mmCIF file of C-alpha atoms and ligand atoms in Angstrom:
data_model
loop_
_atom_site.group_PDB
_atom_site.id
_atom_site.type_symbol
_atom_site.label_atom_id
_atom_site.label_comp_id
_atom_site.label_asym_id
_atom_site.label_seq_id
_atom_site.Cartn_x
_atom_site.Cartn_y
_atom_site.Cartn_z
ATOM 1 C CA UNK A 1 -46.025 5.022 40.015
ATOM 2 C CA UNK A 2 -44.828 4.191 42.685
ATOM 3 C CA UNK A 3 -45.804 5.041 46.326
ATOM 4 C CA UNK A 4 -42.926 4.512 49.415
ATOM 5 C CA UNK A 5 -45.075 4.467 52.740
ATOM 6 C CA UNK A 6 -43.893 5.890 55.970
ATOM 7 C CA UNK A 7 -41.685 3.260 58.003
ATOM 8 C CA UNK A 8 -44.297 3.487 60.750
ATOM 9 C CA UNK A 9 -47.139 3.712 58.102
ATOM 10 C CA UNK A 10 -50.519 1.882 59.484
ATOM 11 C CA UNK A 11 -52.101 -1.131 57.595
ATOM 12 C CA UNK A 12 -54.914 0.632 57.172
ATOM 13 C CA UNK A 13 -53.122 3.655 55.703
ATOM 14 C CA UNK A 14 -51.590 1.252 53.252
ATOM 15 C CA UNK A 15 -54.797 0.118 52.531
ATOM 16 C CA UNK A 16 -56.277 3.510 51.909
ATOM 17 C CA UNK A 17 -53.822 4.057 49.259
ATOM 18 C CA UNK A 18 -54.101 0.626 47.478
ATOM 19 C CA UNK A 19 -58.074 1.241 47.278
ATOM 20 C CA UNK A 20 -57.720 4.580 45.777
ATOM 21 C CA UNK A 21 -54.668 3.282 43.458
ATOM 22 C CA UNK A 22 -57.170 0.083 42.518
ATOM 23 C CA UNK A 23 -60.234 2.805 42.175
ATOM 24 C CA UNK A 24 -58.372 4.163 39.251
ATOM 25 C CA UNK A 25 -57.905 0.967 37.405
ATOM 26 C CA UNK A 26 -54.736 0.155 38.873
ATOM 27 C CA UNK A 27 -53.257 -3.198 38.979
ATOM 28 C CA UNK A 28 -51.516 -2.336 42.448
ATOM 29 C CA UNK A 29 -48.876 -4.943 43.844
ATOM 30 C CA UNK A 30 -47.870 -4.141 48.051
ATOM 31 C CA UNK A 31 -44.179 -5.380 48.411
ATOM 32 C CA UNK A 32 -41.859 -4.451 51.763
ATOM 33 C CA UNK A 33 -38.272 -3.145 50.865
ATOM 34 C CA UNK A 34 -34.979 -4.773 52.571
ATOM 35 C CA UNK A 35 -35.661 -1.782 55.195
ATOM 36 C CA UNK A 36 -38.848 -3.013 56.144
ATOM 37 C CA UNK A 37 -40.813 -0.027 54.568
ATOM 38 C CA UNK A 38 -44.081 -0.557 52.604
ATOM 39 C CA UNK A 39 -43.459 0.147 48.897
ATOM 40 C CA UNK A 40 -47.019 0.325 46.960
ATOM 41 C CA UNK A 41 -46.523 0.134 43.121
ATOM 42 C CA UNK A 42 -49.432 1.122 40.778
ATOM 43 C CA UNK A 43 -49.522 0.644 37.300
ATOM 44 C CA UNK A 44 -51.921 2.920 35.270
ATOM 45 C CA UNK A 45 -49.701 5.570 32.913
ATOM 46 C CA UNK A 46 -53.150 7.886 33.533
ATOM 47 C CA UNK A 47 -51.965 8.097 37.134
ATOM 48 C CA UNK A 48 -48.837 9.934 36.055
ATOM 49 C CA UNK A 49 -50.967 12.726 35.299
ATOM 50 C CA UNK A 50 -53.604 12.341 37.700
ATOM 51 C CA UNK A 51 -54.599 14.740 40.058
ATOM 52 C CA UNK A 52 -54.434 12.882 42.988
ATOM 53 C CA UNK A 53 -52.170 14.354 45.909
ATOM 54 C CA UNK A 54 -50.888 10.767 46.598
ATOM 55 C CA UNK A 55 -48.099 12.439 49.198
ATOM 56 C CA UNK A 56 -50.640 14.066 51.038
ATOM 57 C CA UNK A 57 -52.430 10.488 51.711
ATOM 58 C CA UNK A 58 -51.821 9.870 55.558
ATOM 59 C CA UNK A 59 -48.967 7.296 56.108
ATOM 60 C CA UNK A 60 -47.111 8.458 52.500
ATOM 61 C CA UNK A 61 -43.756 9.389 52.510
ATOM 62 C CA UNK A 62 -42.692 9.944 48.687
ATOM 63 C CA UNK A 63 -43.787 9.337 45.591
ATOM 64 C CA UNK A 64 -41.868 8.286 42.877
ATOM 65 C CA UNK A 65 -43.049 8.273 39.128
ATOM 66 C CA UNK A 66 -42.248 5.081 37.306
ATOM 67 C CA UNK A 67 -40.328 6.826 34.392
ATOM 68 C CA UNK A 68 -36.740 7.462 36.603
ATOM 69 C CA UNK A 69 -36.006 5.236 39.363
ATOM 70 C CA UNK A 70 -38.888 3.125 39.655
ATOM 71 C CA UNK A 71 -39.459 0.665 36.285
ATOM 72 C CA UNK A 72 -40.317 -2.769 36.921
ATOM 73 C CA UNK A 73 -38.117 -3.303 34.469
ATOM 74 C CA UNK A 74 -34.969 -1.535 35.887
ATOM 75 C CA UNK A 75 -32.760 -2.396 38.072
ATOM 76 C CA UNK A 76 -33.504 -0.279 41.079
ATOM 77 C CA UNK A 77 -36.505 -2.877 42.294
ATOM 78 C CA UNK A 78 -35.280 -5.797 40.914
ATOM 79 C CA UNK A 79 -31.027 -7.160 41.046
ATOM 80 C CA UNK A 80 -32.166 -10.413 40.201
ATOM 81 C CA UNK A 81 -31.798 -11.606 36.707
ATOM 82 C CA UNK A 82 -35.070 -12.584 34.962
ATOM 83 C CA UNK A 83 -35.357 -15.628 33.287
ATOM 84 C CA UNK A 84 -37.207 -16.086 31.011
ATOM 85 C CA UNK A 85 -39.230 -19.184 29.857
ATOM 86 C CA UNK A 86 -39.873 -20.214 26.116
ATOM 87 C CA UNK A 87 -41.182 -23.690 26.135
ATOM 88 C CA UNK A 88 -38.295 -25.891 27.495
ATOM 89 C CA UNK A 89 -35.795 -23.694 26.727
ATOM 90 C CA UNK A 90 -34.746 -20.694 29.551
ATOM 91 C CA UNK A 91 -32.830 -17.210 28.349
ATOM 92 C CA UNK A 92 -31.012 -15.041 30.617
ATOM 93 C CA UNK A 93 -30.405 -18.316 33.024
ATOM 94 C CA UNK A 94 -26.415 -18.157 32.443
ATOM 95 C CA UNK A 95 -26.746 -20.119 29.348
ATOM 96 C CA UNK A 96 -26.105 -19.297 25.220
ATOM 97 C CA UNK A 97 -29.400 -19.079 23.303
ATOM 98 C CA UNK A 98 -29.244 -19.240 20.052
ATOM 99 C CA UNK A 99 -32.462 -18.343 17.890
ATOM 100 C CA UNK A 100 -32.005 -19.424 14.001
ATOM 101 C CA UNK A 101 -34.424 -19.908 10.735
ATOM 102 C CA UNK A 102 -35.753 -17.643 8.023
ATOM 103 C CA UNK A 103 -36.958 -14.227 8.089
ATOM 104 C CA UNK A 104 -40.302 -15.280 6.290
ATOM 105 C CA UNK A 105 -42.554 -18.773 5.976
ATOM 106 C CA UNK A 106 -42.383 -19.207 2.749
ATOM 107 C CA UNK A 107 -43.180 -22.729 2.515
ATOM 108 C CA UNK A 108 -44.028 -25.839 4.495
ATOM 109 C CA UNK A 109 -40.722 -27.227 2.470
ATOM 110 C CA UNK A 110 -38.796 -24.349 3.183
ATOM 111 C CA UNK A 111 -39.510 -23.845 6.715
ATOM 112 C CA UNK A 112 -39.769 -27.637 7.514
ATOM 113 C CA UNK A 113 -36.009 -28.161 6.294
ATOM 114 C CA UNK A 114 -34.918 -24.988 7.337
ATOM 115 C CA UNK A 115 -36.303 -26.063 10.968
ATOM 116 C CA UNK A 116 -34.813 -29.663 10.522
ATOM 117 C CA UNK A 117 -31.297 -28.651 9.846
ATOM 118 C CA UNK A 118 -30.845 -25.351 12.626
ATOM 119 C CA UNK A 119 -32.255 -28.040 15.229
ATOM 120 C CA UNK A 120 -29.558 -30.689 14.211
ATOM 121 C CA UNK A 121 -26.838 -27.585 14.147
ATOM 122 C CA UNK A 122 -27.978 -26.585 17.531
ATOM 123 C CA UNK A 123 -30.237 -23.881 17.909
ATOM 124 C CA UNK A 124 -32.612 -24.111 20.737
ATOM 125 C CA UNK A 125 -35.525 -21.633 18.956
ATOM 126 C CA UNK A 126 -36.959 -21.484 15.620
ATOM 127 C CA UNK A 127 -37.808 -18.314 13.901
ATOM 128 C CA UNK A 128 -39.845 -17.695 11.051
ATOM 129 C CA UNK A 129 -42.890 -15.013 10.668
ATOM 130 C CA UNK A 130 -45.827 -15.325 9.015
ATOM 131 C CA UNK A 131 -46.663 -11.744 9.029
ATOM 132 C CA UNK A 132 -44.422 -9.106 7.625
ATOM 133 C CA UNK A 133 -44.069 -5.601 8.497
ATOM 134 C CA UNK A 134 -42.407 -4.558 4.720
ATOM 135 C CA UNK A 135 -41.425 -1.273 3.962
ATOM 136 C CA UNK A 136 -43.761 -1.194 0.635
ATOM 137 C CA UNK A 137 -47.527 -2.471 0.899
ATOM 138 C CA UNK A 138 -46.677 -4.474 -2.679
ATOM 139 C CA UNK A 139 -43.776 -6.694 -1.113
ATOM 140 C CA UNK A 140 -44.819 -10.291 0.124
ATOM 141 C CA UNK A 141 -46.245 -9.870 3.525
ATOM 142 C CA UNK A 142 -46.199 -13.160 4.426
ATOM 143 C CA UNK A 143 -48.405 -16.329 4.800
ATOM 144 C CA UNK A 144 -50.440 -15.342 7.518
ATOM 145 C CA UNK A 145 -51.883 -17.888 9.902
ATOM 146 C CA UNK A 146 -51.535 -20.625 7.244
ATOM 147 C CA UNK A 147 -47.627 -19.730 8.302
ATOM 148 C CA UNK A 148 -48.328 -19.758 11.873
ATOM 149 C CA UNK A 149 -49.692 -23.755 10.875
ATOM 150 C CA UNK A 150 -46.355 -24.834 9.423
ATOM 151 C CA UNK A 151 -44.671 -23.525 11.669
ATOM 152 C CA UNK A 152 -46.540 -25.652 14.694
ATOM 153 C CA UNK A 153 -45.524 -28.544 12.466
ATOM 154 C CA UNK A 154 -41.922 -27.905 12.262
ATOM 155 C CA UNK A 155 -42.430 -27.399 16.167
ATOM 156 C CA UNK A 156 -43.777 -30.741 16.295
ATOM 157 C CA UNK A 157 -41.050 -32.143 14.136
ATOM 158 C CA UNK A 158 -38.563 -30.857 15.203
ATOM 159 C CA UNK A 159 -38.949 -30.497 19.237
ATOM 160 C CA UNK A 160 -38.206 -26.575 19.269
ATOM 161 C CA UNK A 161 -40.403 -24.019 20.233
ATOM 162 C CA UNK A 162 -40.537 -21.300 17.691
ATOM 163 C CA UNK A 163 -40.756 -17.469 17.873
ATOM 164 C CA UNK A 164 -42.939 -15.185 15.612
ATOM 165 C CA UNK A 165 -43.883 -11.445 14.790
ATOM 166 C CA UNK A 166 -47.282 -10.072 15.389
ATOM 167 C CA UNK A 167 -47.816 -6.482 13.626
ATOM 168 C CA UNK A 168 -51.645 -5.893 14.927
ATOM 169 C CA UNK A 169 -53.151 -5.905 18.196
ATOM 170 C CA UNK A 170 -55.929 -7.598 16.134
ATOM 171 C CA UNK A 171 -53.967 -10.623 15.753
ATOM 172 C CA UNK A 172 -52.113 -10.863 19.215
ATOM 173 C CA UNK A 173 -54.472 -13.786 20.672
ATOM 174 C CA UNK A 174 -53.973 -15.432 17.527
ATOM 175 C CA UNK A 175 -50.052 -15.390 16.962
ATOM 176 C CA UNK A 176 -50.276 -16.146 20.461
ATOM 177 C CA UNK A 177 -52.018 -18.914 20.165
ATOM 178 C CA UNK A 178 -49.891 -20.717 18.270
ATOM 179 C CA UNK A 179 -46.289 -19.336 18.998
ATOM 180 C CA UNK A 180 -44.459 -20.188 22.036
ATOM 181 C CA UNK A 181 -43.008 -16.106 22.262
ATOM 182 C CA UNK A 182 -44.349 -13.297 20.436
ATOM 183 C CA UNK A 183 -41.979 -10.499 19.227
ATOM 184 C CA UNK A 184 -42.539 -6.724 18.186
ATOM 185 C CA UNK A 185 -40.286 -5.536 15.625
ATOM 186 C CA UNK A 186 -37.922 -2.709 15.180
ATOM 187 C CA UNK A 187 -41.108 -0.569 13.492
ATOM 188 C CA UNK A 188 -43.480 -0.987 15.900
ATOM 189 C CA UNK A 189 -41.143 -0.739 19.518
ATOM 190 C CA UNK A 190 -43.651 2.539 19.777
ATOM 191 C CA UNK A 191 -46.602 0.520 18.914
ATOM 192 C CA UNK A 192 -48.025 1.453 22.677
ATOM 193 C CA UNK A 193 -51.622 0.193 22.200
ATOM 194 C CA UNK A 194 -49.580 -3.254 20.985
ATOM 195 C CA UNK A 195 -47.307 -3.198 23.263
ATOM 196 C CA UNK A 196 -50.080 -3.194 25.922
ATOM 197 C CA UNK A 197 -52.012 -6.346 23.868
ATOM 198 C CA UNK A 198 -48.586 -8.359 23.888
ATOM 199 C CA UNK A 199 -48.153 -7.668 27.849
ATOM 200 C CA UNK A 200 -52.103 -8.758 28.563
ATOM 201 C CA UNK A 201 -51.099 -12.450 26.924
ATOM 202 C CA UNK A 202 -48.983 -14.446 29.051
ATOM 203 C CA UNK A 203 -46.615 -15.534 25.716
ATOM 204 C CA UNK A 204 -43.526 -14.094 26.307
ATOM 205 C CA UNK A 205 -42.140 -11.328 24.311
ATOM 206 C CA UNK A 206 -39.019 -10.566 22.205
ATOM 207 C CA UNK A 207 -38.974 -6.728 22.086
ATOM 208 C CA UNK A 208 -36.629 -5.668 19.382
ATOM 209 C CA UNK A 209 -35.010 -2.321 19.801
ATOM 210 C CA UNK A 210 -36.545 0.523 17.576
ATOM 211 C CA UNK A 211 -34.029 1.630 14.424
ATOM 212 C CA UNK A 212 -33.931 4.909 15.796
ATOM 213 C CA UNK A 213 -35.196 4.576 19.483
ATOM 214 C CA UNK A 214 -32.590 5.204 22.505
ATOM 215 C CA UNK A 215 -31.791 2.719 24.901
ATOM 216 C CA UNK A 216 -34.224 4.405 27.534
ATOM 217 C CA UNK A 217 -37.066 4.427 24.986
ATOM 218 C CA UNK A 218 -36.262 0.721 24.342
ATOM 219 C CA UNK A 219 -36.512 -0.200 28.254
ATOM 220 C CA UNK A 220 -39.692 2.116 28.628
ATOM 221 C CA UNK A 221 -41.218 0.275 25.758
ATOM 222 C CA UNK A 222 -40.204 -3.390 27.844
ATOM 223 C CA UNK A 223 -42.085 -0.999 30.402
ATOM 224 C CA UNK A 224 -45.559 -0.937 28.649
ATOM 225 C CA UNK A 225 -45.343 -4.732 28.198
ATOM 226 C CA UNK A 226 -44.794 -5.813 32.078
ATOM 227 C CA UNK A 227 -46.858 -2.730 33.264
ATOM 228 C CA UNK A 228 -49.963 -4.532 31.620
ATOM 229 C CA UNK A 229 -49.107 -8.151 33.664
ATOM 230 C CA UNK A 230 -46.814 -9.652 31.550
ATOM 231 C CA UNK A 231 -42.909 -9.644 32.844
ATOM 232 C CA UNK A 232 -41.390 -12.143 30.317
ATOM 233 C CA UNK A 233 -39.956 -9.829 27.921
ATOM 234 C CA UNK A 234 -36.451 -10.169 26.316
ATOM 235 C CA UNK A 235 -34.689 -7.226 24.902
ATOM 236 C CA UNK A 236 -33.099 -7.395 21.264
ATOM 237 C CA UNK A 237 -30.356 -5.546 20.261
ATOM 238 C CA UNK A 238 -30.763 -5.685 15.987
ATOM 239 C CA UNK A 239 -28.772 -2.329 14.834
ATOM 240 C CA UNK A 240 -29.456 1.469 14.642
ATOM 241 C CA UNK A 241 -29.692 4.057 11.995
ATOM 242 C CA UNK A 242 -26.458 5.976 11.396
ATOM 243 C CA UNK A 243 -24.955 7.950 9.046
ATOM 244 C CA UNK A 244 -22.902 5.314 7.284
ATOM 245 C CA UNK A 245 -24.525 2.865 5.004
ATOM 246 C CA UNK A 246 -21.882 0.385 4.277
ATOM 247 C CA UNK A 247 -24.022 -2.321 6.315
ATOM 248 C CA UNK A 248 -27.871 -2.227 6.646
ATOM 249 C CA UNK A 249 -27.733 -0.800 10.251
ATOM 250 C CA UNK A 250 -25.213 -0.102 12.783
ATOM 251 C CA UNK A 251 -24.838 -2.570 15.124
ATOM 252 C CA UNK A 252 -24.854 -0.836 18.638
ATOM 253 C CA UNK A 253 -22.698 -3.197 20.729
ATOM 254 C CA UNK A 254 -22.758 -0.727 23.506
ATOM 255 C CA UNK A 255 -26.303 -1.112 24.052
ATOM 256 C CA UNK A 256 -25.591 -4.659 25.442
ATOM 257 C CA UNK A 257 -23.882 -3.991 28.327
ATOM 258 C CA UNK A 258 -25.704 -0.570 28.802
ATOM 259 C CA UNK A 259 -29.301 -2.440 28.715
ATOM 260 C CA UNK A 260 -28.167 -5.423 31.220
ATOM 261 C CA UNK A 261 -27.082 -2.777 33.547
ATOM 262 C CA UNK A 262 -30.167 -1.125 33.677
ATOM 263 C CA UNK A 263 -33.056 -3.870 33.428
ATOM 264 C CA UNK A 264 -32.827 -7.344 34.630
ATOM 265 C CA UNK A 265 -34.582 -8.799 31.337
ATOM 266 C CA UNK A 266 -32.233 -10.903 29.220
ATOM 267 C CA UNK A 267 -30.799 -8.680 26.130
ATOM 268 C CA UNK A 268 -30.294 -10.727 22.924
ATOM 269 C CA UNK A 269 -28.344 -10.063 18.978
ATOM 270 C CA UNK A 270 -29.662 -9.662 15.860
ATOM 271 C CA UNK A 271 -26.729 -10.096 13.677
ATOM 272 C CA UNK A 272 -28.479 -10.494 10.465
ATOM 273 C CA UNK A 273 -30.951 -7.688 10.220
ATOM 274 C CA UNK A 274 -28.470 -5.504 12.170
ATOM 275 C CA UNK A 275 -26.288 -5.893 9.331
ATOM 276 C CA UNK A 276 -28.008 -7.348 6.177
ATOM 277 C CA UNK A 277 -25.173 -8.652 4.746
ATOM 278 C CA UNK A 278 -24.161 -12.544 5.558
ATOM 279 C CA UNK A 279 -20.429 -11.639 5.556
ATOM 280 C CA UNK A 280 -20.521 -9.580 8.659
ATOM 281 C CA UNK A 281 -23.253 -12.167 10.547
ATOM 282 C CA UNK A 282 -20.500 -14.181 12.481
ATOM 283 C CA UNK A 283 -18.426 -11.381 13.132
ATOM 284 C CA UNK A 284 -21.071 -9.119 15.138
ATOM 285 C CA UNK A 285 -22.855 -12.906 16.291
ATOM 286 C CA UNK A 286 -19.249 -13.360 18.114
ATOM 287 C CA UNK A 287 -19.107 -9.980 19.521
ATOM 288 C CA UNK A 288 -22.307 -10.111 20.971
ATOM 289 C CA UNK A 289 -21.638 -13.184 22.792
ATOM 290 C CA UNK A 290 -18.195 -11.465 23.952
ATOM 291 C CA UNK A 291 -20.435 -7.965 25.248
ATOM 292 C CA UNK A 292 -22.640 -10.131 27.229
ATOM 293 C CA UNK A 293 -25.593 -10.791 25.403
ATOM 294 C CA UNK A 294 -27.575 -13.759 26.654
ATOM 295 C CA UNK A 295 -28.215 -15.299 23.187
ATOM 296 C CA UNK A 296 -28.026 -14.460 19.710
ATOM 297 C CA UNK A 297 -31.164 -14.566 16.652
ATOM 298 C CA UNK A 298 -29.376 -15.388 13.134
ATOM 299 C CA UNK A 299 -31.308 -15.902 9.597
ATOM 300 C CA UNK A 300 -30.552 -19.309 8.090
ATOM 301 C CA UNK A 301 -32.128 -20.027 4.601
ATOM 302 C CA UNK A 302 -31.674 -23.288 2.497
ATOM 303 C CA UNK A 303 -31.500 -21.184 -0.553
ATOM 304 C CA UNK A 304 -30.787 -17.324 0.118
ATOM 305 C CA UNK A 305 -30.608 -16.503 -3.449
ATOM 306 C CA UNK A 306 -34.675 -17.432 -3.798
ATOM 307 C CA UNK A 307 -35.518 -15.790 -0.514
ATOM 308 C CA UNK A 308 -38.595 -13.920 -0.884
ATOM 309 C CA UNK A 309 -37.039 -11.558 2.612
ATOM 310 C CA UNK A 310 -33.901 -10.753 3.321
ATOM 311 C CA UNK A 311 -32.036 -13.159 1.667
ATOM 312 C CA UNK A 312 -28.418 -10.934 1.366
ATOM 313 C CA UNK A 313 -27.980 -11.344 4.918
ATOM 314 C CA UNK A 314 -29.558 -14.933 5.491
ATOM 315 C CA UNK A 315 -26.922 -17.673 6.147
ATOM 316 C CA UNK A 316 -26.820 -21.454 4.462
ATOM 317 C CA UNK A 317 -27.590 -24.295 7.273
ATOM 318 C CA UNK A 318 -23.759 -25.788 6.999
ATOM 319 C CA UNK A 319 -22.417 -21.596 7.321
ATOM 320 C CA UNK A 320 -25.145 -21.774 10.526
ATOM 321 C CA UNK A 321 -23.052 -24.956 11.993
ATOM 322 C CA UNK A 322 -20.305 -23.579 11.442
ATOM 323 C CA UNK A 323 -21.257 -20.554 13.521
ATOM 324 C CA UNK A 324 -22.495 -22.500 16.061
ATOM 325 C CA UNK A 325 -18.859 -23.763 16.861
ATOM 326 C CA UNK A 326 -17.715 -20.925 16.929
ATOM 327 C CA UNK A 327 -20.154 -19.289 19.275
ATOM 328 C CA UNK A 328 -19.725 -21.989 21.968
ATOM 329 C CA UNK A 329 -15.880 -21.055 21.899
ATOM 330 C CA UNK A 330 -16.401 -17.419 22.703
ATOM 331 C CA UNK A 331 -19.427 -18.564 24.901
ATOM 332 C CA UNK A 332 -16.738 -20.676 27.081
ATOM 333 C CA UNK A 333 -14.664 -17.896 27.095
ATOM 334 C CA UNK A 334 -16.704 -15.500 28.843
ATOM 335 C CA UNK A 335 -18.274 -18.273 31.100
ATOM 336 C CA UNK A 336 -21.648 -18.661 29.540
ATOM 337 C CA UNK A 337 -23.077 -22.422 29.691
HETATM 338 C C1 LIG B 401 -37.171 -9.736 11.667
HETATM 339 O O1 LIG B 401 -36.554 -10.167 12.651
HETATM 340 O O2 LIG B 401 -37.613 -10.459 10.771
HETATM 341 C C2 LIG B 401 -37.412 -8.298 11.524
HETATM 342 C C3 LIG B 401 -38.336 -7.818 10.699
HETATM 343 O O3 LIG B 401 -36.566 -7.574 12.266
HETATM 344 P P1 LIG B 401 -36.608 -6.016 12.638
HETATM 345 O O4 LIG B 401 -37.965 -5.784 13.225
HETATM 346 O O5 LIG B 401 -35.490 -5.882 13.615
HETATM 347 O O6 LIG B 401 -36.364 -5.273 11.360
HETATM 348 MN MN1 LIG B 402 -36.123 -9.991 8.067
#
């Protein structure tokens, strides 16, 4: 919530209102607006519903809740873009990002190469998870943290930082502890109590959108993360349910524009999983980078036909170069470094 003061508000009536904010558990933060008011934010989703008659607090002009108009996320308290930091590599600073490697460590052979060749090609970020959310308990689920260890090797290989699922607030620290970003996947953008574990790490976090979640739900969910101290969250765009099924998901190019508008946090593309088919992968990578999207995330496996995930939609490394060209065309087009 958060709490506009009374131009002529006292300090000590600001600090009556920060000690009762901070008596609830809030992590409070005092910041003056480009009027010179006193704006008081406090972070605790219990204080939505407390009982407290903050307006009535001496020196308190309004009080706004943090759902509409007041999101450390949004827009309306931030203009600036964030940037944000994954090892030596910035997104959202003006420049193309490009995320690339397999859905799943499968091996330290597959990953290793897979890592070798999308670094030579270009990208800047590795992906590859070693913990699977799969739609049936019986489907591989990955190679756990013995995934997480191959994948610090292709780090140290290869020079690029790598990103990484975590499906359990149990394992946060962990995944955290060896990835240089954590992400939350399309099933668990609702996930609150992981949200809230992701945003108490200082990792940053790739927040994919939820398959059926609304661009609001997807910002309040970027909400949960920076709300618990942790503001380097990047938004991912990967496809929505529709009605027709002629790709995996629909691709909701709208969203891109629609989410930059309203947060300051960099919004990525998910070409592959948005589609699941490796025919449409440049097509809806190049129109993301057209929209406005900061950076793209693309599957590249050396052998898609023996993926163990998503092979359909994963590209070879040479089909991966090739894309890369062609992104840094459209990226020059549209003025993106
Ligand atoms: C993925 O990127 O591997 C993944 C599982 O994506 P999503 O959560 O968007 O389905
Ligand atoms: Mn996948």
């Amino acid at each position: 919530m958060i709490i506009l003061m009374h131009m002529d508000a006292t300090e000590q009536e600001v600090a009556t209102v920060v000690e009762r904010l901070r008596s609830f558990g809030a992590d409070v933060s005092v910041t003056i607006d480009e009027g010179g008011r006193t704006v008081v934010n406090g972070s605790v989703e219990s204080l939505l519903h407390d009982e407290a008659p903050w307006d009535s607090f001496p020196g308190v002009e309004r009080v706004v809740p943090v759902v509409r108009g007041g999101r450390r996320v949004g827009r309306e308290l931030e203009s600036e873009n964030t940037v944000v930091e994954v090892g030596p590599v910035s997104i959202g600073d003006g420049t193309l990002t490009v995320v690339a490697g397999p859905c799943a460590v499968e091996s330290r052979d597959q990953l290793v190469e897979t890592a070798e060749l999308v670094a030579v090609a270009g990208a800047q970020i590795l992906r590859g998870d070693a913990f699977k959310p799969r739609t049936s308990p019986y489907s591989f689920q990955g190679l756990g943290k013995a995934g997480l260890e191959i994948l610090a090797e292709a780090r140290s290989l290869t020079g690029l930082p790598f990103v990484a699922e975590v499906i359990d607030p149990r394992d946060v620290e962990m995944v955290a502890s060896y990835a240089d970003m954590v992400r939350i996947g399309t099933r668990n953008m609702s996930n609150h109590a992981l949200l809230r574990e992701v945003g108490r790490q200082s990792k940053p976090v790739m927040l994919k959108r939820g398959r059926a979640a609304t661009v609001e739900e997807w910002i309040d969910a970027a909400e949960y993360v920076h709300s618990e101290g942790n503001p380097h969250v990047v938004l991912v765009e990967r496809g929505v349910r529709g009605f027709d099924n002629s790709a995996r998901n629909t691709l909701d190019i709208t969203a891109v524009p629609v989410a930059k508008t309203l947060t300051h946090l960099p919004v990525m593309v998910d070409p592959s999983h948005a589609s699941g088919r490796k025919d449409l992968v440049g097509a809806l990578a190049r129109a993301a980078v057209a929209v406005g999207a900061d950076g793209v995330m693309v599957d590249v496996h050396p052998a898609p036909g023996r993926a163990l995930v998503d092979g359909p939609q994963a590209l070879l490394p040479a089909e991966f170069a090739q894309l890369m060209t062609e992104l840094r065309a459209v990226a020059d087009a549209v003025g993106l470094r």
